[in-house]
PDB file of C-alpha atoms in Angstrom:
ATOM      1  CA  UNK A   1      62.880 178.475 -23.349  1.00  0.00           C
ATOM      2  CA  UNK A   2      65.386 181.389 -22.015  1.00  0.00           C
ATOM      3  CA  UNK A   3      67.459 179.960 -18.497  1.00  0.00           C
ATOM      4  CA  UNK A   4      67.687 182.625 -17.967  1.00  0.00           C
ATOM      5  CA  UNK A   5      64.797 183.878 -15.252  1.00  0.00           C
ATOM      6  CA  UNK A   6      62.887 187.717 -16.055  1.00  0.00           C
ATOM      7  CA  UNK A   7      62.135 187.959 -12.369  1.00  0.00           C
ATOM      8  CA  UNK A   8      65.659 188.302 -11.314  1.00  0.00           C
ATOM      9  CA  UNK A   9      66.667 190.437 -13.850  1.00  0.00           C
ATOM     10  CA  UNK A  10      67.907 194.329 -12.727  1.00  0.00           C
ATOM     11  CA  UNK A  11      68.090 196.251 -15.438  1.00  0.00           C
ATOM     12  CA  UNK A  12      64.548 198.096 -15.741  1.00  0.00           C
ATOM     13  CA  UNK A  13      64.619 197.809 -19.902  1.00  0.00           C
ATOM     14  CA  UNK A  14      65.062 194.200 -19.735  1.00  0.00           C
ATOM     15  CA  UNK A  15      62.639 193.891 -16.720  1.00  0.00           C
ATOM     16  CA  UNK A  16      59.876 195.557 -17.931  1.00  0.00           C
ATOM     17  CA  UNK A  17      59.896 193.354 -22.176  1.00  0.00           C
ATOM     18  CA  UNK A  18      56.998 191.280 -22.856  1.00  0.00           C
ATOM     19  CA  UNK A  19      57.666 187.931 -21.813  1.00  0.00           C
ATOM     20  CA  UNK A  20      58.137 186.708 -26.383  1.00  0.00           C
ATOM     21  CA  UNK A  21      60.957 189.620 -26.249  1.00  0.00           C
ATOM     22  CA  UNK A  22      62.429 189.145 -23.353  1.00  0.00           C
ATOM     23  CA  UNK A  23      63.335 185.434 -25.034  1.00  0.00           C
ATOM     24  CA  UNK A  24      64.416 186.013 -27.861  1.00  0.00           C
ATOM     25  CA  UNK A  25      67.246 188.850 -26.768  1.00  0.00           C
ATOM     26  CA  UNK A  26      67.805 186.234 -23.600  1.00  0.00           C
ATOM     27  CA  UNK A  27      69.878 183.837 -25.906  1.00  0.00           C
ATOM     28  CA  UNK A  28      72.578 185.927 -26.872  1.00  0.00           C
ATOM     29  CA  UNK A  29      72.689 187.908 -22.676  1.00  0.00           C
ATOM     30  CA  UNK A  30      76.001 186.637 -20.899  1.00  0.00           C
ATOM     31  CA  UNK A  31      76.223 187.052 -17.620  1.00  0.00           C
ATOM     32  CA  UNK A  32      79.640 190.207 -16.630  1.00  0.00           C
ATOM     33  CA  UNK A  33      80.836 190.931 -13.604  1.00  0.00           C
ATOM     34  CA  UNK A  34      82.495 194.571 -13.804  1.00  0.00           C
ATOM     35  CA  UNK A  35      85.105 196.567 -11.750  1.00  0.00           C
ATOM     36  CA  UNK A  36      86.140 200.076 -10.902  1.00  0.00           C
ATOM     37  CA  UNK A  37      87.918 201.905 -13.705  1.00  0.00           C
ATOM     38  CA  UNK A  38      87.656 199.039 -16.397  1.00  0.00           C
ATOM     39  CA  UNK A  39      86.903 200.096 -19.406  1.00  0.00           C
ATOM     40  CA  UNK A  40      83.856 199.425 -21.445  1.00  0.00           C
ATOM     41  CA  UNK A  41      84.228 201.813 -24.355  1.00  0.00           C
ATOM     42  CA  UNK A  42      86.863 203.692 -26.072  1.00  0.00           C
ATOM     43  CA  UNK A  43      86.466 207.121 -27.950  1.00  0.00           C
ATOM     44  CA  UNK A  44      85.950 206.512 -32.032  1.00  0.00           C
ATOM     45  CA  UNK A  45      86.396 202.753 -31.778  1.00  0.00           C
ATOM     46  CA  UNK A  46      83.973 200.869 -32.913  1.00  0.00           C
ATOM     47  CA  UNK A  47      80.809 199.630 -30.505  1.00  0.00           C
ATOM     48  CA  UNK A  48      81.178 195.802 -30.864  1.00  0.00           C
ATOM     49  CA  UNK A  49      79.362 195.084 -27.727  1.00  0.00           C
ATOM     50  CA  UNK A  50      76.291 196.451 -25.974  1.00  0.00           C
ATOM     51  CA  UNK A  51      75.773 196.575 -22.194  1.00  0.00           C
ATOM     52  CA  UNK A  52      72.800 196.430 -19.954  1.00  0.00           C
ATOM     53  CA  UNK A  53      73.923 197.596 -16.825  1.00  0.00           C
ATOM     54  CA  UNK A  54      72.549 195.697 -14.279  1.00  0.00           C
ATOM     55  CA  UNK A  55      74.482 196.812 -11.078  1.00  0.00           C
ATOM     56  CA  UNK A  56      76.790 199.685 -10.257  1.00  0.00           C
ATOM     57  CA  UNK A  57      77.132 202.697 -12.543  1.00  0.00           C
ATOM     58  CA  UNK A  58      78.787 203.500 -15.892  1.00  0.00           C
ATOM     59  CA  UNK A  59      80.315 207.300 -16.588  1.00  0.00           C
ATOM     60  CA  UNK A  60      80.010 208.519 -20.790  1.00  0.00           C
ATOM     61  CA  UNK A  61      83.688 210.322 -20.848  1.00  0.00           C
ATOM     62  CA  UNK A  62      84.010 213.350 -23.170  1.00  0.00           C
ATOM     63  CA  UNK A  63      87.823 213.644 -24.061  1.00  0.00           C
ATOM     64  CA  UNK A  64      89.099 217.171 -24.172  1.00  0.00           C
ATOM     65  CA  UNK A  65      91.892 218.161 -26.396  1.00  0.00           C
ATOM     66  CA  UNK A  66      94.396 218.237 -23.474  1.00  0.00           C
ATOM     67  CA  UNK A  67      94.049 214.942 -22.480  1.00  0.00           C
ATOM     68  CA  UNK A  68      91.636 214.827 -19.541  1.00  0.00           C
ATOM     69  CA  UNK A  69      87.765 213.289 -19.129  1.00  0.00           C
ATOM     70  CA  UNK A  70      84.791 215.388 -18.680  1.00  0.00           C
ATOM     71  CA  UNK A  71      81.389 213.369 -17.314  1.00  0.00           C
ATOM     72  CA  UNK A  72      78.249 213.773 -19.715  1.00  0.00           C
ATOM     73  CA  UNK A  73      76.185 211.024 -18.203  1.00  0.00           C
ATOM     74  CA  UNK A  74      75.682 208.147 -15.242  1.00  0.00           C
ATOM     75  CA  UNK A  75      74.988 204.759 -16.331  1.00  0.00           C
ATOM     76  CA  UNK A  76      72.998 202.878 -14.029  1.00  0.00           C
ATOM     77  CA  UNK A  77      70.309 200.043 -13.987  1.00  0.00           C
ATOM     78  CA  UNK A  78      67.776 202.355 -15.643  1.00  0.00           C
ATOM     79  CA  UNK A  79      70.101 202.120 -19.204  1.00  0.00           C
ATOM     80  CA  UNK A  80      72.321 200.620 -21.242  1.00  0.00           C
ATOM     81  CA  UNK A  81      76.251 201.118 -22.853  1.00  0.00           C
ATOM     82  CA  UNK A  82      76.624 201.773 -26.480  1.00  0.00           C
ATOM     83  CA  UNK A  83      72.094 202.602 -26.532  1.00  0.00           C
ATOM     84  CA  UNK A  84      73.755 204.460 -29.491  1.00  0.00           C
ATOM     85  CA  UNK A  85      73.595 201.995 -32.291  1.00  0.00           C
ATOM     86  CA  UNK A  86      69.806 201.774 -32.318  1.00  0.00           C
ATOM     87  CA  UNK A  87      70.338 205.648 -33.992  1.00  0.00           C
ATOM     88  CA  UNK A  88      73.031 204.317 -36.737  1.00  0.00           C
ATOM     89  CA  UNK A  89      76.277 204.755 -34.806  1.00  0.00           C
ATOM     90  CA  UNK A  90      78.499 202.621 -35.098  1.00  0.00           C
ATOM     91  CA  UNK A  91      81.353 204.121 -33.612  1.00  0.00           C
ATOM     92  CA  UNK A  92      81.936 205.410 -30.035  1.00  0.00           C
ATOM     93  CA  UNK A  93      81.305 209.250 -29.764  1.00  0.00           C
ATOM     94  CA  UNK A  94      82.809 209.290 -25.440  1.00  0.00           C
ATOM     95  CA  UNK A  95      84.232 206.665 -23.249  1.00  0.00           C
ATOM     96  CA  UNK A  96      82.898 204.263 -21.275  1.00  0.00           C
ATOM     97  CA  UNK A  97      83.947 203.044 -17.684  1.00  0.00           C
ATOM     98  CA  UNK A  98      83.124 201.648 -15.125  1.00  0.00           C
ATOM     99  CA  UNK A  99      82.843 204.171 -11.366  1.00  0.00           C
ATOM    100  CA  UNK A 100      82.172 200.983  -9.072  1.00  0.00           C
ATOM    101  CA  UNK A 101      82.440 197.209  -9.333  1.00  0.00           C
ATOM    102  CA  UNK A 102      78.695 195.892 -10.511  1.00  0.00           C
ATOM    103  CA  UNK A 103      77.271 193.751 -13.243  1.00  0.00           C
ATOM    104  CA  UNK A 104      76.033 193.532 -16.606  1.00  0.00           C
ATOM    105  CA  UNK A 105      74.114 191.680 -19.073  1.00  0.00           C
ATOM    106  CA  UNK A 106      76.407 192.378 -22.238  1.00  0.00           C
ATOM    107  CA  UNK A 107      75.887 190.407 -25.831  1.00  0.00           C
ATOM    108  CA  UNK A 108      76.846 191.841 -29.768  1.00  0.00           C
ATOM    109  CA  UNK A 109      76.230 194.387 -31.976  1.00  0.00           C
ATOM    110  CA  UNK A 110      75.324 192.287 -34.575  1.00  0.00           C
ATOM    111  CA  UNK A 111      73.512 190.114 -31.297  1.00  0.00           C
ATOM    112  CA  UNK A 112      71.718 193.818 -30.105  1.00  0.00           C
ATOM    113  CA  UNK A 113      70.598 194.517 -33.484  1.00  0.00           C
ATOM    114  CA  UNK A 114      68.998 191.179 -34.849  1.00  0.00           C
ATOM    115  CA  UNK A 115      66.941 190.910 -31.640  1.00  0.00           C
ATOM    116  CA  UNK A 116      65.679 194.875 -31.783  1.00  0.00           C
ATOM    117  CA  UNK A 117      64.693 193.543 -35.355  1.00  0.00           C
ATOM    118  CA  UNK A 118      62.508 191.440 -33.950  1.00  0.00           C
ATOM    119  CA  UNK A 119      61.363 193.538 -30.820  1.00  0.00           C
ATOM    120  CA  UNK A 120      58.809 196.083 -31.052  1.00  0.00           C
ATOM    121  CA  UNK A 121      58.805 197.290 -27.439  1.00  0.00           C
ATOM    122  CA  UNK A 122      62.448 196.085 -26.745  1.00  0.00           C
ATOM    123  CA  UNK A 123      63.093 199.148 -29.843  1.00  0.00           C
ATOM    124  CA  UNK A 124      60.623 201.879 -27.922  1.00  0.00           C
ATOM    125  CA  UNK A 125      62.078 201.342 -24.383  1.00  0.00           C
ATOM    126  CA  UNK A 126      66.002 201.733 -25.920  1.00  0.00           C
ATOM    127  CA  UNK A 127      65.084 204.718 -27.843  1.00  0.00           C
ATOM    128  CA  UNK A 128      62.676 206.324 -24.737  1.00  0.00           C
ATOM    129  CA  UNK A 129      66.386 206.038 -23.176  1.00  0.00           C
ATOM    130  CA  UNK A 130      67.969 207.269 -25.484  1.00  0.00           C
ATOM    131  CA  UNK A 131      65.842 210.568 -25.051  1.00  0.00           C
ATOM    132  CA  UNK A 132      66.262 210.327 -21.467  1.00  0.00           C
ATOM    133  CA  UNK A 133      70.108 210.626 -21.579  1.00  0.00           C
ATOM    134  CA  UNK A 134      70.200 213.239 -23.832  1.00  0.00           C
ATOM    135  CA  UNK A 135      67.388 215.216 -21.578  1.00  0.00           C
ATOM    136  CA  UNK A 136      70.814 213.802 -18.783  1.00  0.00           C
ATOM    137  CA  UNK A 137      73.705 215.165 -21.207  1.00  0.00           C
ATOM    138  CA  UNK A 138      72.057 219.198 -21.933  1.00  0.00           C
ATOM    139  CA  UNK A 139      71.276 219.459 -18.120  1.00  0.00           C
ATOM    140  CA  UNK A 140      75.029 218.368 -17.161  1.00  0.00           C
ATOM    141  CA  UNK A 141      76.134 220.814 -19.668  1.00  0.00           C
ATOM    142  CA  UNK A 142      73.508 223.272 -18.051  1.00  0.00           C
ATOM    143  CA  UNK A 143      75.044 222.622 -14.218  1.00  0.00           C
ATOM    144  CA  UNK A 144      78.463 223.148 -15.437  1.00  0.00           C
ATOM    145  CA  UNK A 145      78.126 226.487 -17.004  1.00  0.00           C
ATOM    146  CA  UNK A 146      75.782 227.903 -13.941  1.00  0.00           C
ATOM    147  CA  UNK A 147      75.869 226.007 -11.453  1.00  0.00           C
ATOM    148  CA  UNK A 148      78.685 226.319  -8.162  1.00  0.00           C
ATOM    149  CA  UNK A 149      80.740 223.508  -6.823  1.00  0.00           C
ATOM    150  CA  UNK A 150      78.543 222.637  -4.053  1.00  0.00           C
ATOM    151  CA  UNK A 151      75.565 222.637  -6.745  1.00  0.00           C
ATOM    152  CA  UNK A 152      76.914 220.236  -8.668  1.00  0.00           C
ATOM    153  CA  UNK A 153      78.416 217.802  -5.918  1.00  0.00           C
ATOM    154  CA  UNK A 154      75.464 217.380  -4.583  1.00  0.00           C
ATOM    155  CA  UNK A 155      74.482 216.617  -7.762  1.00  0.00           C
ATOM    156  CA  UNK A 156      76.343 214.359  -8.577  1.00  0.00           C
ATOM    157  CA  UNK A 157      76.086 212.288  -5.692  1.00  0.00           C
ATOM    158  CA  UNK A 158      71.780 211.778  -5.438  1.00  0.00           C
ATOM    159  CA  UNK A 159      72.561 210.265  -9.367  1.00  0.00           C
ATOM    160  CA  UNK A 160      75.312 207.835  -8.004  1.00  0.00           C
ATOM    161  CA  UNK A 161      73.057 207.019  -5.233  1.00  0.00           C
ATOM    162  CA  UNK A 162      69.786 206.538  -7.150  1.00  0.00           C
ATOM    163  CA  UNK A 163      72.051 204.391  -9.167  1.00  0.00           C
ATOM    164  CA  UNK A 164      74.248 202.139  -6.999  1.00  0.00           C
ATOM    165  CA  UNK A 165      71.188 202.127  -4.509  1.00  0.00           C
ATOM    166  CA  UNK A 166      73.537 202.289  -1.750  1.00  0.00           C
ATOM    167  CA  UNK A 167      73.746 205.477   0.529  1.00  0.00           C
ATOM    168  CA  UNK A 168      77.695 204.624   0.972  1.00  0.00           C
ATOM    169  CA  UNK A 169      79.673 205.468  -2.532  1.00  0.00           C
ATOM    170  CA  UNK A 170      83.123 204.595  -2.558  1.00  0.00           C
ATOM    171  CA  UNK A 171      84.521 207.260  -4.268  1.00  0.00           C
ATOM    172  CA  UNK A 172      87.880 209.902  -3.600  1.00  0.00           C
ATOM    173  CA  UNK A 173      88.144 212.785  -4.319  1.00  0.00           C
ATOM    174  CA  UNK A 174      90.308 212.835  -6.785  1.00  0.00           C
ATOM    175  CA  UNK A 175      88.325 210.482  -9.174  1.00  0.00           C
ATOM    176  CA  UNK A 176      85.296 212.953  -8.477  1.00  0.00           C
ATOM    177  CA  UNK A 177      88.077 216.206  -9.500  1.00  0.00           C
ATOM    178  CA  UNK A 178      87.674 214.027 -12.935  1.00  0.00           C
ATOM    179  CA  UNK A 179      84.484 214.139 -13.701  1.00  0.00           C
ATOM    180  CA  UNK A 180      83.453 217.367 -12.446  1.00  0.00           C
ATOM    181  CA  UNK A 181      86.285 218.612 -14.169  1.00  0.00           C
ATOM    182  CA  UNK A 182      87.731 220.329 -11.972  1.00  0.00           C
ATOM    183  CA  UNK A 183      90.982 220.792  -8.670  1.00  0.00           C
ATOM    184  CA  UNK A 184      90.711 218.630  -6.585  1.00  0.00           C
ATOM    185  CA  UNK A 185      91.269 220.736  -3.618  1.00  0.00           C
ATOM    186  CA  UNK A 186      87.796 222.904  -5.094  1.00  0.00           C
ATOM    187  CA  UNK A 187      86.017 218.929  -3.851  1.00  0.00           C
ATOM    188  CA  UNK A 188      87.739 219.037  -1.102  1.00  0.00           C
ATOM    189  CA  UNK A 189      86.411 222.629   0.115  1.00  0.00           C
ATOM    190  CA  UNK A 190      82.684 221.297  -1.655  1.00  0.00           C
ATOM    191  CA  UNK A 191      82.354 218.776   0.032  1.00  0.00           C
ATOM    192  CA  UNK A 192      83.265 219.864   3.583  1.00  0.00           C
ATOM    193  CA  UNK A 193      80.628 222.261   2.868  1.00  0.00           C
ATOM    194  CA  UNK A 194      77.927 219.943   2.821  1.00  0.00           C
ATOM    195  CA  UNK A 195      79.258 217.863   5.798  1.00  0.00           C
ATOM    196  CA  UNK A 196      79.040 220.791   7.791  1.00  0.00           C
ATOM    197  CA  UNK A 197      75.862 221.085   6.549  1.00  0.00           C
ATOM    198  CA  UNK A 198      75.077 217.674   7.924  1.00  0.00           C
ATOM    199  CA  UNK A 199      73.804 215.957   4.177  1.00  0.00           C
ATOM    200  CA  UNK A 200      76.851 213.273   3.919  1.00  0.00           C
ATOM    201  CA  UNK A 201      79.993 211.794   5.864  1.00  0.00           C
ATOM    202  CA  UNK A 202      82.860 211.785   4.247  1.00  0.00           C
ATOM    203  CA  UNK A 203      85.865 209.710   5.547  1.00  0.00           C
ATOM    204  CA  UNK A 204      88.991 208.013   4.317  1.00  0.00           C
ATOM    205  CA  UNK A 205      87.541 208.264   0.300  1.00  0.00           C
ATOM    206  CA  UNK A 206      83.867 207.173   0.670  1.00  0.00           C
ATOM    207  CA  UNK A 207      80.860 209.336   0.625  1.00  0.00           C
ATOM    208  CA  UNK A 208      78.027 208.419   2.876  1.00  0.00           C
ATOM    209  CA  UNK A 209      74.728 210.227   2.478  1.00  0.00           C
ATOM    210  CA  UNK A 210      72.640 210.765   5.653  1.00  0.00           C
ATOM    211  CA  UNK A 211      69.613 213.249   4.509  1.00  0.00           C
ATOM    212  CA  UNK A 212      69.396 212.885   1.108  1.00  0.00           C
ATOM    213  CA  UNK A 213      66.501 215.660   0.775  1.00  0.00           C
ATOM    214  CA  UNK A 214      68.752 217.675   2.681  1.00  0.00           C
ATOM    215  CA  UNK A 215      70.816 216.518  -0.402  1.00  0.00           C
ATOM    216  CA  UNK A 216      68.373 217.468  -2.954  1.00  0.00           C
ATOM    217  CA  UNK A 217      67.546 220.670  -1.771  1.00  0.00           C
ATOM    218  CA  UNK A 218      71.039 221.589  -1.997  1.00  0.00           C
TER     219      UNK A 218
END
């Protein structure tokens, strides 16, 4: 029997597994702590480990020709970093970097594939997640092309709030600028506008969401 109690697991995919499948995969899971700025995968490198996120959130970043990163999606406890392995990928198409501290369950790609061979419900849930992540990436591309920065910032903060589970986020304007692919000065203007509207409070690198509905409307 697994020593890991499924009832304590916060990753939504692992928590939704039938007990017999959870026992199979839990034998390979290692709980790890994630730190702010920690890279999990580098673009072009082999995917040797997969991470089922428990807390905090991870950015998937595409690297532009000038070396600057641009965020294409967020991964929280709804998902998995390295899930493209299920589609046959062997190398990472993007950077995966921790945007906050947190925790995850790590396992090797070999163990991951072995579990998939014996866990049909796990495979179904992961394929559903791949679809959800694809939708997120497509929506991000559409928003980046057509929405003004205040709307994009509001959407990003909502996504971060969903995944972090806390109203106060430790985020610098420099970090947000990199994630949204804009200048720091424009982030400052957009954040000030949202603050004046009463939906967030920004101070000393901390953004607190004070009005979730108002942020959704924004």
